[in-house]
mmCIF file of C-alpha atoms in Angstrom:
data_model
loop_
_atom_site.group_PDB
_atom_site.id
_atom_site.type_symbol
_atom_site.label_atom_id
_atom_site.label_comp_id
_atom_site.label_asym_id
_atom_site.label_seq_id
_atom_site.Cartn_x
_atom_site.Cartn_y
_atom_site.Cartn_z
ATOM 1 C CA GLU N 8 -6.414 -7.521 -16.142
ATOM 2 C CA ASP N 9 -3.604 -5.402 -14.763
ATOM 3 C CA LYS N 10 -0.739 -7.227 -13.109
ATOM 4 C CA VAL N 11 2.540 -6.511 -11.389
ATOM 5 C CA VAL N 12 5.110 -9.263 -10.996
ATOM 6 C CA GLN N 13 8.015 -9.018 -8.613
ATOM 7 C CA SER N 14 11.093 -11.186 -8.474
ATOM 8 C CA PRO N 15 12.580 -12.781 -6.606
ATOM 9 C CA LEU N 16 9.840 -13.486 -4.073
ATOM 10 C CA SER N 17 12.447 -13.815 -1.368
ATOM 11 C CA LEU N 18 16.132 -13.101 -1.016
ATOM 12 C CA VAL N 19 18.677 -13.687 1.735
ATOM 13 C CA VAL N 20 21.943 -11.735 1.723
ATOM 14 C CA HIS N 21 24.726 -10.723 4.084
ATOM 15 C CA GLU N 22 25.323 -7.241 5.369
ATOM 16 C CA GLY N 23 27.262 -5.200 2.885
ATOM 17 C CA ASP N 24 25.912 -6.988 -0.168
ATOM 18 C CA THR N 25 24.188 -5.129 -2.977
ATOM 19 C CA VAL N 26 20.765 -6.335 -4.052
ATOM 20 C CA THR N 27 18.555 -5.695 -7.043
ATOM 21 C CA LEU N 28 14.829 -6.234 -6.835
ATOM 22 C CA ASN N 29 12.830 -6.568 -10.011
ATOM 23 C CA CYS N 30 9.347 -5.493 -10.976
ATOM 24 C CA SER N 31 7.548 -5.959 -14.281
ATOM 25 C CA TYR N 32 4.131 -4.575 -14.948
ATOM 26 C CA GLU N 33 1.197 -4.651 -17.297
ATOM 27 C CA VAL N 34 -1.065 -1.781 -16.343
ATOM 28 C CA THR N 35 -3.689 -0.189 -18.547
ATOM 29 C CA ASN N 36 -3.450 3.616 -18.612
ATOM 30 C CA PHE N 37 -0.186 3.393 -16.733
ATOM 31 C CA ARG N 38 0.797 6.549 -14.891
ATOM 32 C CA SER N 39 3.452 5.649 -12.352
ATOM 33 C CA LEU N 40 5.332 2.899 -10.611
ATOM 34 C CA LEU N 41 5.768 3.034 -6.862
ATOM 35 C CA TRP N 42 8.059 1.242 -4.453
ATOM 36 C CA TYR N 43 7.209 0.773 -0.797
ATOM 37 C CA LYS N 44 9.002 -0.855 2.106
ATOM 38 C CA GLN N 45 6.892 -2.834 4.523
ATOM 39 C CA GLU N 46 8.258 -3.944 7.860
ATOM 40 C CA LYS N 47 5.961 -5.021 10.640
ATOM 41 C CA LYS N 48 3.173 -2.615 9.916
ATOM 42 C CA ALA N 49 1.982 -0.530 7.009
ATOM 43 C CA PRO N 50 4.133 0.210 3.969
ATOM 44 C CA THR N 51 6.321 3.283 3.855
ATOM 45 C CA PHE N 52 6.798 5.171 0.628
ATOM 46 C CA LEU N 53 10.161 4.919 -1.127
ATOM 47 C CA PHE N 54 9.901 6.106 -4.706
ATOM 48 C CA MET N 55 7.439 7.101 -7.380
ATOM 49 C CA LEU N 56 8.653 6.768 -10.961
ATOM 50 C CA THR N 57 6.893 8.268 -13.918
ATOM 51 C CA SER N 58 9.615 8.879 -16.474
ATOM 52 C CA SER N 59 11.743 6.310 -18.193
ATOM 53 C CA GLY N 60 15.481 6.266 -17.635
ATOM 54 C CA ILE N 61 15.654 8.757 -14.782
ATOM 55 C CA GLU N 62 17.187 7.255 -11.667
ATOM 56 C CA LYS N 63 15.825 8.272 -8.315
ATOM 57 C CA LYS N 64 18.099 7.978 -5.310
ATOM 58 C CA SER N 65 17.613 8.112 -1.580
ATOM 59 C CA GLY N 66 20.703 7.222 0.390
ATOM 60 C CA ARG N 67 21.668 3.650 -0.402
ATOM 61 C CA LEU N 68 18.471 3.041 -2.340
ATOM 62 C CA SER N 69 17.917 3.838 -5.971
ATOM 63 C CA SER N 70 15.337 2.958 -8.557
ATOM 64 C CA ILE N 71 14.782 3.338 -12.260
ATOM 65 C CA LEU N 72 11.925 2.756 -14.659
ATOM 66 C CA ASP N 73 11.972 1.397 -18.209
ATOM 67 C CA LYS N 74 8.622 2.197 -19.795
ATOM 68 C CA LYS N 75 9.549 0.485 -23.032
ATOM 69 C CA GLU N 76 10.275 -2.829 -21.360
ATOM 70 C CA LEU N 77 7.611 -2.268 -18.662
ATOM 71 C CA PHE N 78 10.156 -2.876 -15.946
ATOM 72 C CA SER N 79 11.614 -1.294 -12.862
ATOM 73 C CA ILE N 80 14.419 -2.188 -10.502
ATOM 74 C CA LEU N 81 15.132 -1.207 -6.941
ATOM 75 C CA ASN N 82 18.781 -1.287 -5.904
ATOM 76 C CA ILE N 83 20.053 -1.339 -2.354
ATOM 77 C CA THR N 84 23.788 -0.993 -1.860
ATOM 78 C CA ALA N 85 25.780 -1.845 1.265
ATOM 79 C CA THR N 86 22.772 -3.576 2.790
ATOM 80 C CA GLN N 87 22.168 -3.419 6.521
ATOM 81 C CA THR N 88 20.063 -5.621 8.773
ATOM 82 C CA GLY N 89 17.574 -2.765 9.002
ATOM 83 C CA ASP N 90 16.876 -3.178 5.298
ATOM 84 C CA SER N 91 15.187 -6.495 6.043
ATOM 85 C CA ALA N 92 11.576 -6.046 4.962
ATOM 86 C CA VAL N 93 9.082 -6.795 2.235
ATOM 87 C CA TYR N 94 9.524 -4.476 -0.716
ATOM 88 C CA LEU N 95 6.327 -3.809 -2.615
ATOM 89 C CA CYS N 96 6.078 -2.656 -6.208
ATOM 90 C CA LEU N 97 2.841 -1.000 -7.290
ATOM 91 C CA GLY N 98 1.635 0.000 -10.724
ATOM 92 C CA GLY N 99 -0.513 3.134 -10.761
ATOM 93 C CA SER N 100 -3.139 3.852 -13.380
ATOM 94 C CA ASN N 101 -5.786 6.533 -13.627
ATOM 95 C CA TYR N 102 -7.979 4.935 -11.025
ATOM 96 C CA LYS N 103 -6.152 2.438 -8.913
ATOM 97 C CA LEU N 104 -2.962 0.772 -7.812
ATOM 98 C CA THR N 105 -2.058 -2.787 -8.673
ATOM 99 C CA PHE N 106 0.151 -4.506 -6.150
ATOM 100 C CA GLY N 107 2.915 -6.991 -6.727
ATOM 101 C CA LYS N 108 3.273 -9.804 -4.208
ATOM 102 C CA GLY N 109 6.399 -8.290 -2.774
ATOM 103 C CA THR N 110 9.997 -9.395 -2.329
ATOM 104 C CA LEU N 111 10.959 -10.520 1.157
ATOM 105 C CA LEU N 112 14.517 -9.346 1.758
ATOM 106 C CA THR N 113 16.442 -10.756 4.695
ATOM 107 C CA VAL N 114 19.813 -9.232 5.493
ATOM 108 C CA ASN N 115 21.888 -11.324 7.850
ATOM 109 C CA PRO N 116 24.691 -9.860 9.971
ATOM 110 C CA GLY D 20 4.581 15.724 6.077
ATOM 111 C CA ALA D 21 2.108 13.259 4.567
ATOM 112 C CA VAL D 22 1.156 11.485 7.777
ATOM 113 C CA VAL D 23 -1.814 9.170 7.940
ATOM 114 C CA SER D 24 -3.118 7.881 11.243
ATOM 115 C CA GLN D 25 -5.418 5.003 12.046
ATOM 116 C CA HIS D 26 -7.387 4.339 15.171
ATOM 117 C CA PRO D 27 -7.519 1.986 16.908
ATOM 118 C CA SER D 28 -4.255 0.214 16.232
ATOM 119 C CA ARG D 29 -5.576 -2.993 17.685
ATOM 120 C CA VAL D 30 -9.045 -4.211 18.531
ATOM 121 C CA ILE D 31 -10.378 -7.465 19.919
ATOM 122 C CA CYS D 32 -14.118 -8.009 19.826
ATOM 123 C CA LYS D 33 -16.732 -10.695 20.186
ATOM 124 C CA SER D 34 -18.405 -12.277 17.209
ATOM 125 C CA GLY D 35 -21.485 -10.351 16.136
ATOM 126 C CA THR D 36 -20.334 -6.919 17.218
ATOM 127 C CA SER D 37 -19.483 -4.021 14.916
ATOM 128 C CA VAL D 38 -16.111 -2.342 14.828
ATOM 129 C CA LYS D 39 -15.289 1.108 13.467
ATOM 130 C CA ILE D 40 -11.810 1.986 12.230
ATOM 131 C CA GLU D 41 -10.838 5.590 11.560
ATOM 132 C CA CYS D 42 -8.328 6.799 9.010
ATOM 133 C CA ARG D 43 -7.106 10.401 9.101
ATOM 134 C CA SER D 44 -4.745 12.370 6.933
ATOM 135 C CA LEU D 45 -3.040 14.676 9.409
ATOM 136 C CA ASP D 46 -1.281 17.266 7.320
ATOM 137 C CA PHE D 47 -2.828 17.118 3.900
ATOM 138 C CA GLN D 48 -6.212 16.835 2.277
ATOM 139 C CA ALA D 49 -7.113 13.517 0.797
ATOM 140 C CA THR D 50 -9.965 13.497 -1.661
ATOM 141 C CA THR D 51 -9.475 9.769 -2.067
ATOM 142 C CA MET D 52 -8.765 7.186 0.576
ATOM 143 C CA PHE D 53 -8.308 3.471 0.117
ATOM 144 C CA TRP D 54 -9.005 0.574 2.408
ATOM 145 C CA TYR D 55 -6.908 -2.570 2.234
ATOM 146 C CA ARG D 56 -6.886 -5.887 3.962
ATOM 147 C CA GLN D 57 -3.808 -7.996 4.478
ATOM 148 C CA PHE D 58 -3.681 -11.650 5.387
ATOM 149 C CA PRO D 59 -0.529 -13.165 6.884
ATOM 150 C CA LYS D 60 2.322 -13.421 4.415
ATOM 151 C CA GLN D 61 0.236 -11.968 1.626
ATOM 152 C CA SER D 62 0.222 -8.655 -0.166
ATOM 153 C CA LEU D 63 -2.332 -5.963 0.395
ATOM 154 C CA MET D 64 -5.763 -6.533 -1.073
ATOM 155 C CA LEU D 65 -7.748 -3.474 -2.046
ATOM 156 C CA MET D 66 -11.220 -3.561 -0.549
ATOM 157 C CA ALA D 67 -12.673 -0.240 -1.602
ATOM 158 C CA THR D 68 -11.916 3.247 -2.827
ATOM 159 C CA SER D 69 -13.483 6.061 -0.873
ATOM 160 C CA ASN D 70 -14.041 9.493 -2.381
ATOM 161 C CA GLU D 71 -14.961 12.401 -0.169
ATOM 162 C CA GLY D 72 -18.632 13.183 -0.317
ATOM 163 C CA SER D 73 -19.651 10.219 -2.439
ATOM 164 C CA LYS D 74 -20.275 6.516 -2.113
ATOM 165 C CA ALA D 75 -17.333 4.180 -1.914
ATOM 166 C CA THR D 76 -16.422 1.926 -4.812
ATOM 167 C CA TYR D 77 -16.012 -1.648 -3.689
ATOM 168 C CA GLU D 78 -13.804 -4.257 -5.296
ATOM 169 C CA GLN D 79 -15.329 -7.434 -6.573
ATOM 170 C CA GLY D 80 -16.082 -9.890 -3.812
ATOM 171 C CA VAL D 81 -16.156 -7.301 -1.024
ATOM 172 C CA GLU D 82 -19.547 -7.062 0.678
ATOM 173 C CA LYS D 83 -20.559 -3.422 0.863
ATOM 174 C CA ASP D 84 -23.179 -4.107 3.522
ATOM 175 C CA LYS D 85 -20.607 -5.745 5.727
ATOM 176 C CA PHE D 86 -17.796 -3.240 5.270
ATOM 177 C CA LEU D 87 -19.383 0.189 5.531
ATOM 178 C CA ILE D 88 -17.192 3.058 4.414
ATOM 179 C CA ASN D 89 -17.842 6.707 5.093
ATOM 180 C CA HIS D 90 -15.667 9.545 3.840
ATOM 181 C CA ALA D 91 -17.309 12.566 5.347
ATOM 182 C CA SER D 92 -14.441 15.015 5.124
ATOM 183 C CA LEU D 93 -11.183 15.576 3.277
ATOM 184 C CA THR D 94 -9.226 14.236 6.217
ATOM 185 C CA LEU D 95 -11.331 11.401 7.603
ATOM 186 C CA SER D 96 -12.604 8.087 6.327
ATOM 187 C CA THR D 97 -14.106 5.332 8.447
ATOM 188 C CA LEU D 98 -14.482 1.605 7.876
ATOM 189 C CA THR D 99 -17.109 -0.200 9.919
ATOM 190 C CA VAL D 100 -16.999 -3.974 10.002
ATOM 191 C CA THR D 101 -20.586 -4.919 10.815
ATOM 192 C CA SER D 102 -21.507 -8.097 12.642
ATOM 193 C CA ALA D 103 -17.897 -9.189 12.686
ATOM 194 C CA HIS D 104 -17.026 -12.871 12.587
ATOM 195 C CA PRO D 105 -13.745 -14.669 13.202
ATOM 196 C CA GLU D 106 -13.035 -14.846 9.468
ATOM 197 C CA ASP D 107 -12.988 -11.037 9.418
ATOM 198 C CA SER D 108 -9.915 -11.105 11.644
ATOM 199 C CA SER D 109 -7.182 -9.436 9.664
ATOM 200 C CA PHE D 110 -4.898 -6.458 9.346
ATOM 201 C CA TYR D 111 -6.753 -3.488 7.866
ATOM 202 C CA ILE D 112 -4.760 -0.647 6.352
ATOM 203 C CA CYS D 113 -5.943 2.627 4.924
ATOM 204 C CA SER D 114 -4.093 4.933 2.597
ATOM 205 C CA ALA D 115 -4.722 8.467 1.509
ATOM 206 C CA ARG D 116 -3.859 9.936 -1.821
ATOM 207 C CA ASP D 117 -2.192 13.303 -1.723
ATOM 208 C CA VAL D 118 -3.332 15.303 -4.694
ATOM 209 C CA ARG D 119 -0.143 17.311 -4.467
ATOM 210 C CA GLY D 120 3.193 15.611 -4.005
ATOM 211 C CA LEU D 121 5.555 16.531 -1.209
ATOM 212 C CA ALA D 122 7.191 19.154 -3.378
ATOM 213 C CA GLY D 123 3.873 20.708 -4.213
ATOM 214 C CA VAL D 124 3.920 19.202 -7.664
ATOM 215 C CA LEU D 125 0.658 17.757 -8.833
ATOM 216 C CA SER D 126 0.905 14.049 -8.277
ATOM 217 C CA THR D 127 -2.174 11.930 -8.237
ATOM 218 C CA ASP D 128 -0.692 8.562 -7.475
ATOM 219 C CA THR D 129 1.379 8.788 -4.334
ATOM 220 C CA GLN D 130 -0.425 7.073 -1.527
ATOM 221 C CA TYR D 131 0.520 7.305 2.111
ATOM 222 C CA PHE D 132 -0.420 4.457 4.351
ATOM 223 C CA GLY D 133 -1.750 4.471 7.858
ATOM 224 C CA PRO D 134 -0.096 2.222 10.436
ATOM 225 C CA GLY D 135 -2.855 -0.369 10.175
ATOM 226 C CA THR D 136 -5.402 -1.856 12.533
ATOM 227 C CA ARG D 137 -5.174 -5.426 13.758
ATOM 228 C CA LEU D 138 -8.696 -6.800 14.180
ATOM 229 C CA THR D 139 -9.229 -10.015 16.110
ATOM 230 C CA VAL D 140 -12.750 -11.377 16.321
ATOM 231 C CA LEU D 141 -13.262 -14.034 18.964
#
């Protein structure tokens, strides 16, 4: 059975801190790893990673995939209160996505 | 680009009635749409995969006769909760898979989510 494990499950930091969210996966016929940010409603797309070792960046967020270790990290630098959300990691295969349970990030002023 | 809409955003109904939720991809064609359910403080749970022009594929434990899915066009899928009961109250989210990524590169895995529908069954 495919599985995606995220850690930590929750994290509380202060504004300005840098955080690293972890995601390990075991997905048959793995194609891609996706990161989403979920606030009050539906998730919004952050990154899709398919190649190992290539960092993707979007502003203060960056992510990288290690296909050998079956692992990905999502980094957020200089955190802001608006970064508070659940961050979801998904493993994509030929036919479906497998969801991690998410990391609840709380950024305090 | 890559906008997915859902309607209604919120619905309250009496037990025993049926509720239809629409999911539309507004600026791209989605051959595959997915329906998820989310309980409070839990991750999304895939209910079914809907392919345009064919029957939906339901996940184990999801009653196909209770959750009717129709994907009649490349931009519209509907989920009908039949004879709804209070235990069906939940947050229902659809997503659409864009067969071409934002840059036009073939990408079969990026899903874009609708804003969700909050269903409350009294």
